[in-house]
Short mmCIF file of C-alpha atoms in Angstrom, two decimals:
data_model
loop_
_atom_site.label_atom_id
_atom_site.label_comp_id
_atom_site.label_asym_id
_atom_site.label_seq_id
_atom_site.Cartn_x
_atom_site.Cartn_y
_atom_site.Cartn_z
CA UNK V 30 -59.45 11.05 -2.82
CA UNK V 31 -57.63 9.08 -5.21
CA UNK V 32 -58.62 9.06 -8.92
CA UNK V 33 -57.24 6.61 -10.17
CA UNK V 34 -54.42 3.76 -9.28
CA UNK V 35 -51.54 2.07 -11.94
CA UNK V 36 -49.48 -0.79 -10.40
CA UNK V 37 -45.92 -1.61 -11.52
CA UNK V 38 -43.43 -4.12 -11.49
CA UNK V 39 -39.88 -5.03 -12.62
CA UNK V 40 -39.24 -7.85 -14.91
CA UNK V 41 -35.80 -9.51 -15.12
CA UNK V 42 -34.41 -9.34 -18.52
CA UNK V 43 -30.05 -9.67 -18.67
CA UNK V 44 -30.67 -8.21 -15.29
CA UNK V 45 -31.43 -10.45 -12.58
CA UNK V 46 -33.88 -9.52 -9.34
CA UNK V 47 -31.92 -10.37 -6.34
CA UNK V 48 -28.75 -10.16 -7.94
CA UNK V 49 -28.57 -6.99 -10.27
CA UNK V 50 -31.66 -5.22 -8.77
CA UNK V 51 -34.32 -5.21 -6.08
CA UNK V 52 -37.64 -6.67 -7.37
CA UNK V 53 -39.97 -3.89 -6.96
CA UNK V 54 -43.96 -4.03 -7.46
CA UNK V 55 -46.63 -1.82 -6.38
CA UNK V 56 -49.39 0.66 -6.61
CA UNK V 57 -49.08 4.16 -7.85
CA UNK V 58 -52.00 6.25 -6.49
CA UNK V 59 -52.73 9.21 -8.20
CA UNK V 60 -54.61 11.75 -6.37
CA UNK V 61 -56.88 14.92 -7.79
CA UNK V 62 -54.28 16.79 -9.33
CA UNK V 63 -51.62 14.78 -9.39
CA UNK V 64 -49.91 14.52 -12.82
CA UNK V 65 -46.72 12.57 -12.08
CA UNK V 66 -45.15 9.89 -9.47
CA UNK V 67 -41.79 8.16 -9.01
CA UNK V 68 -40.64 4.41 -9.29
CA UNK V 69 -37.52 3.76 -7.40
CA UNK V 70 -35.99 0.40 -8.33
CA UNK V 71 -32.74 0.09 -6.03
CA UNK V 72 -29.84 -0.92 -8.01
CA UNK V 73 -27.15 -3.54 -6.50
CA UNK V 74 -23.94 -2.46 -6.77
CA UNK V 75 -21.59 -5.62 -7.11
CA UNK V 76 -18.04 -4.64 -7.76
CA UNK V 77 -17.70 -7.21 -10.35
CA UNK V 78 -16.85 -6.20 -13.88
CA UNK V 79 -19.73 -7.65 -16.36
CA UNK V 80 -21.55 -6.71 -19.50
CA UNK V 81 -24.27 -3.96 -19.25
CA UNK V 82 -27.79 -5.85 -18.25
CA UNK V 83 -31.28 -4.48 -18.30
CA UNK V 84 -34.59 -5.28 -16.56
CA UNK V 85 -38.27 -4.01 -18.07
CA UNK V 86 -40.62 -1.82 -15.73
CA UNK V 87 -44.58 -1.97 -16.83
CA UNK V 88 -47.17 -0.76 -15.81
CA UNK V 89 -50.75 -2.80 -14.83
CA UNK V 90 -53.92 -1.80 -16.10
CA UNK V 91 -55.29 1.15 -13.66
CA UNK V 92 -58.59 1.66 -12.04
CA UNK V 93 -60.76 4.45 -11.96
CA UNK V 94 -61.24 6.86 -14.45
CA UNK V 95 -57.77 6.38 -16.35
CA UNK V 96 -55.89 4.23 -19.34
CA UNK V 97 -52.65 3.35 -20.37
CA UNK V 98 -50.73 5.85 -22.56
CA UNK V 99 -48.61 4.72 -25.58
CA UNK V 100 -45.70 4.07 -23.39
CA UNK V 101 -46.75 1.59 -20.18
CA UNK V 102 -43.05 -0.51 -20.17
CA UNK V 103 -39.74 1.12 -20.45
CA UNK V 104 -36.23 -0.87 -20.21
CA UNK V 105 -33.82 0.20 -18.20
CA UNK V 106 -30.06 -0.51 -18.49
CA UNK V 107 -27.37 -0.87 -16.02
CA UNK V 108 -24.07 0.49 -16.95
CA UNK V 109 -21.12 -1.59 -15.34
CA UNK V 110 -18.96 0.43 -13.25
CA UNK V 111 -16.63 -1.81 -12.29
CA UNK V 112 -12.79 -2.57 -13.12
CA UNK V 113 -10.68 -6.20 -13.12
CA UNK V 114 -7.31 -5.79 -11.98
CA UNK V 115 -4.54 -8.62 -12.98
CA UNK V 116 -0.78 -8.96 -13.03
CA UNK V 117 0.93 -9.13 -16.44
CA UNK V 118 3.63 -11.16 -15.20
CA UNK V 119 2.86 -14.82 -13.57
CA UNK V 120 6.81 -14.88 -12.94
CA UNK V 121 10.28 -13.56 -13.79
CA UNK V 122 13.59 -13.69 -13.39
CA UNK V 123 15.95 -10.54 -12.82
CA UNK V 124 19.89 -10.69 -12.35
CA UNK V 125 20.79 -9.50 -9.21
CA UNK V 126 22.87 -6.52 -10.57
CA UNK V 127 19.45 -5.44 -12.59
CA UNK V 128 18.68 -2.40 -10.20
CA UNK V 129 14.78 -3.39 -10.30
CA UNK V 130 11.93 -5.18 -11.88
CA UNK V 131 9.06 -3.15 -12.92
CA UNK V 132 5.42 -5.53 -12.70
CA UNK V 133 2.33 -4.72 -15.12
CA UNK V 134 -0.83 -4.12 -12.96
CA UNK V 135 -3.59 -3.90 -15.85
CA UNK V 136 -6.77 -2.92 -15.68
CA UNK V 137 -9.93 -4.02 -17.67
CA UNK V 138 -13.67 -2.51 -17.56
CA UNK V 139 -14.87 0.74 -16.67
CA UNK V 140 -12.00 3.26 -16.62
CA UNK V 141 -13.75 6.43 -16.09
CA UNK V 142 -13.30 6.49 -12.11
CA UNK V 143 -10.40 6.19 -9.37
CA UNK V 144 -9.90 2.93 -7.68
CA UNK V 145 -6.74 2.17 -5.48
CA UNK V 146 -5.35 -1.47 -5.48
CA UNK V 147 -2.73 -3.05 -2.69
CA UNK V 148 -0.22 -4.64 -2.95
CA UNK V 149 2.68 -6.33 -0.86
CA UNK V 150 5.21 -9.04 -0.74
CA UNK V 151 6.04 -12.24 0.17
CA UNK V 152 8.75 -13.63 1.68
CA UNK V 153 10.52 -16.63 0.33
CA UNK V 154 14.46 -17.87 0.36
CA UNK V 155 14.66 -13.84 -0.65
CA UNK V 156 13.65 -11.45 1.82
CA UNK V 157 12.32 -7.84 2.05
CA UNK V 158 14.91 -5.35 3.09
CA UNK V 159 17.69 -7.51 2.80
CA UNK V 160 17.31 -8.71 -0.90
CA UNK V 161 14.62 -6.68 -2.23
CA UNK V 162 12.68 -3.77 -1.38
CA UNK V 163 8.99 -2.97 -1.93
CA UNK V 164 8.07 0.79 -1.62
CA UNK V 165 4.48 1.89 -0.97
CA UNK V 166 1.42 -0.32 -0.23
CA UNK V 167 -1.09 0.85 -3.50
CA UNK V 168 -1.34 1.89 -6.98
CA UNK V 169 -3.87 4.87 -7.87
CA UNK V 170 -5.40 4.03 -11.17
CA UNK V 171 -7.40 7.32 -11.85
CA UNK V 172 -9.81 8.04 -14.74
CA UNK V 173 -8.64 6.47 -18.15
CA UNK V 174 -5.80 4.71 -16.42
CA UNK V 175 -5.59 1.32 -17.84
CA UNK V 176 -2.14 0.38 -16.96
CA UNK V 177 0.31 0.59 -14.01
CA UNK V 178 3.49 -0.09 -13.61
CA UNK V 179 4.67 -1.53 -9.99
CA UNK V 180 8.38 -1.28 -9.24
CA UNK V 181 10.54 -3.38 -6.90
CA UNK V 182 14.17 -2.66 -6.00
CA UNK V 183 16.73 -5.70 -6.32
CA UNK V 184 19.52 -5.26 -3.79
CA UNK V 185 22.97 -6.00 -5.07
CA UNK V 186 24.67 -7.33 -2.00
CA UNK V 187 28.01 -8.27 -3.63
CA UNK V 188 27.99 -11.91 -1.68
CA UNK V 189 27.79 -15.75 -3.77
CA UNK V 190 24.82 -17.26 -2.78
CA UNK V 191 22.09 -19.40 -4.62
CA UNK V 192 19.22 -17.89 -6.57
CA UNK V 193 16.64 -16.58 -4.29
CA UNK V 194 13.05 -16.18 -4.76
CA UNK V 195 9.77 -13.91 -3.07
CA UNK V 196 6.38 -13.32 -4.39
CA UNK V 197 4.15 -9.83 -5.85
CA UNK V 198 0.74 -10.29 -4.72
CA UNK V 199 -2.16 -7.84 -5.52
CA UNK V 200 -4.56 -7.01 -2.40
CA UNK V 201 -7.59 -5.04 -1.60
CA UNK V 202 -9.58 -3.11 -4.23
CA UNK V 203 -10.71 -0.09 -2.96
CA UNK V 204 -13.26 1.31 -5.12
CA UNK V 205 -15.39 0.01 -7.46
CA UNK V 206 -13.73 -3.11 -8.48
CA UNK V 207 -12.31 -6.59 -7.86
CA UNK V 208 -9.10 -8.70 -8.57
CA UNK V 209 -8.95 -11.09 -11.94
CA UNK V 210 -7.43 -14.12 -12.78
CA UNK V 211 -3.71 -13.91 -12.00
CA UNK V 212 -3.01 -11.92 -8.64
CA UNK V 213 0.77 -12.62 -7.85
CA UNK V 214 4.24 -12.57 -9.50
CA UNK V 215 7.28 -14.90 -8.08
CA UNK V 216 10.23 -12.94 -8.93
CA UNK V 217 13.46 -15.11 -8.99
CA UNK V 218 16.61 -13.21 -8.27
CA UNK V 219 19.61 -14.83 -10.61
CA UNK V 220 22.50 -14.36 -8.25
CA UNK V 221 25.66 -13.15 -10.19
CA UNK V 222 28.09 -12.63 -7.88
CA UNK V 223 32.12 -14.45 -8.02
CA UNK V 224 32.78 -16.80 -5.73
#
């Protein structure tokens, strides 16, 4: 037989229902010997880098033979997990002779866990295997790793030709995080070769 009952509910506060957390509300019954019970408030994990937000959690007035303690509302805060990943470089140009071009991938946020981040190229008058080469398909940024560097081969073909161009793009973020603002690099390749 229950003894007394306490509801609860979550109140936004930076924290949105819906979008940072599940609104929760309810009853807490507490039964003849029963000195403690659990809230669960399910947390929505977004992958977007963003300030820390909180929500409040109170407690209603209970029934039965019971009051409200000194504490009946505590704030909770969620800590942002999540990481931004951008390209340094919107563009560049590299002689042909250069040997390669090393890219800035940087990170921004929450640095304390791994998160892997693709990458490829794109094709444009300069082409992969024949003017430049690409190795691998991800960075690792592991924990404190703020910085990467991404490093593409030039191929010194020894022919006169015009300047030739391809593209750097970032890809899928596995982990928790999500791309930023600039995403891609078009590398120009300054041909410098005698006719």
């Amino acid at each position: 037989q229950a003894i007394a009952k306490a509801g609860d509910k979550a109140t936004d506060g930076t924290a949105l229902a819906g979008a940072d957390y599940v609104a929760t509300s309810g009853t807490l019954n507490f039964d003849t010997g029963v000195v403690s019970l659990t809230i669960t408030v399910p947390i929505i994990n977004d992958q977007i880098e963003e300030a820390n937000k909180t929500f409040s959690l109170s407690l209603g007035t209970p029934t039965g033979e019971a009051s409200l303690g000194a504490v009946s509302n505590s704030v909770v805060t969620i800590i942002d997990n999540d990481s931004t990943f951008t390209l340094a470089q919107v563009s560049t140009n590299v002689i042909e002779s250069v040997g390669s071009v090393s890219l800035t991938v940087n990170r921004t946020g929450y640095l304390s866990n791994t998160v892997f981040v693709g990458f490829a190229s794109v094709n444009g008058t300069a082409f992969a295997g024949a003017d430049f080469t690409l190795p691998g398909s991800a960075l690792i940024f592991g924990p404190g790793v703020s910085s990467r560097q991404l490093t593409v081969t030039i191929v010194n073909d020894g022919f006169a030709e015009p300047d030739e161009n391809f593209t750097v793009a970032l890809g899928a973020v596995t982990g928790e995080g999500s791309l930023g603002g600039n995403t891609s690099t078009a590398i120009t390749i300054q041909d410098d070769d005698s006719q």
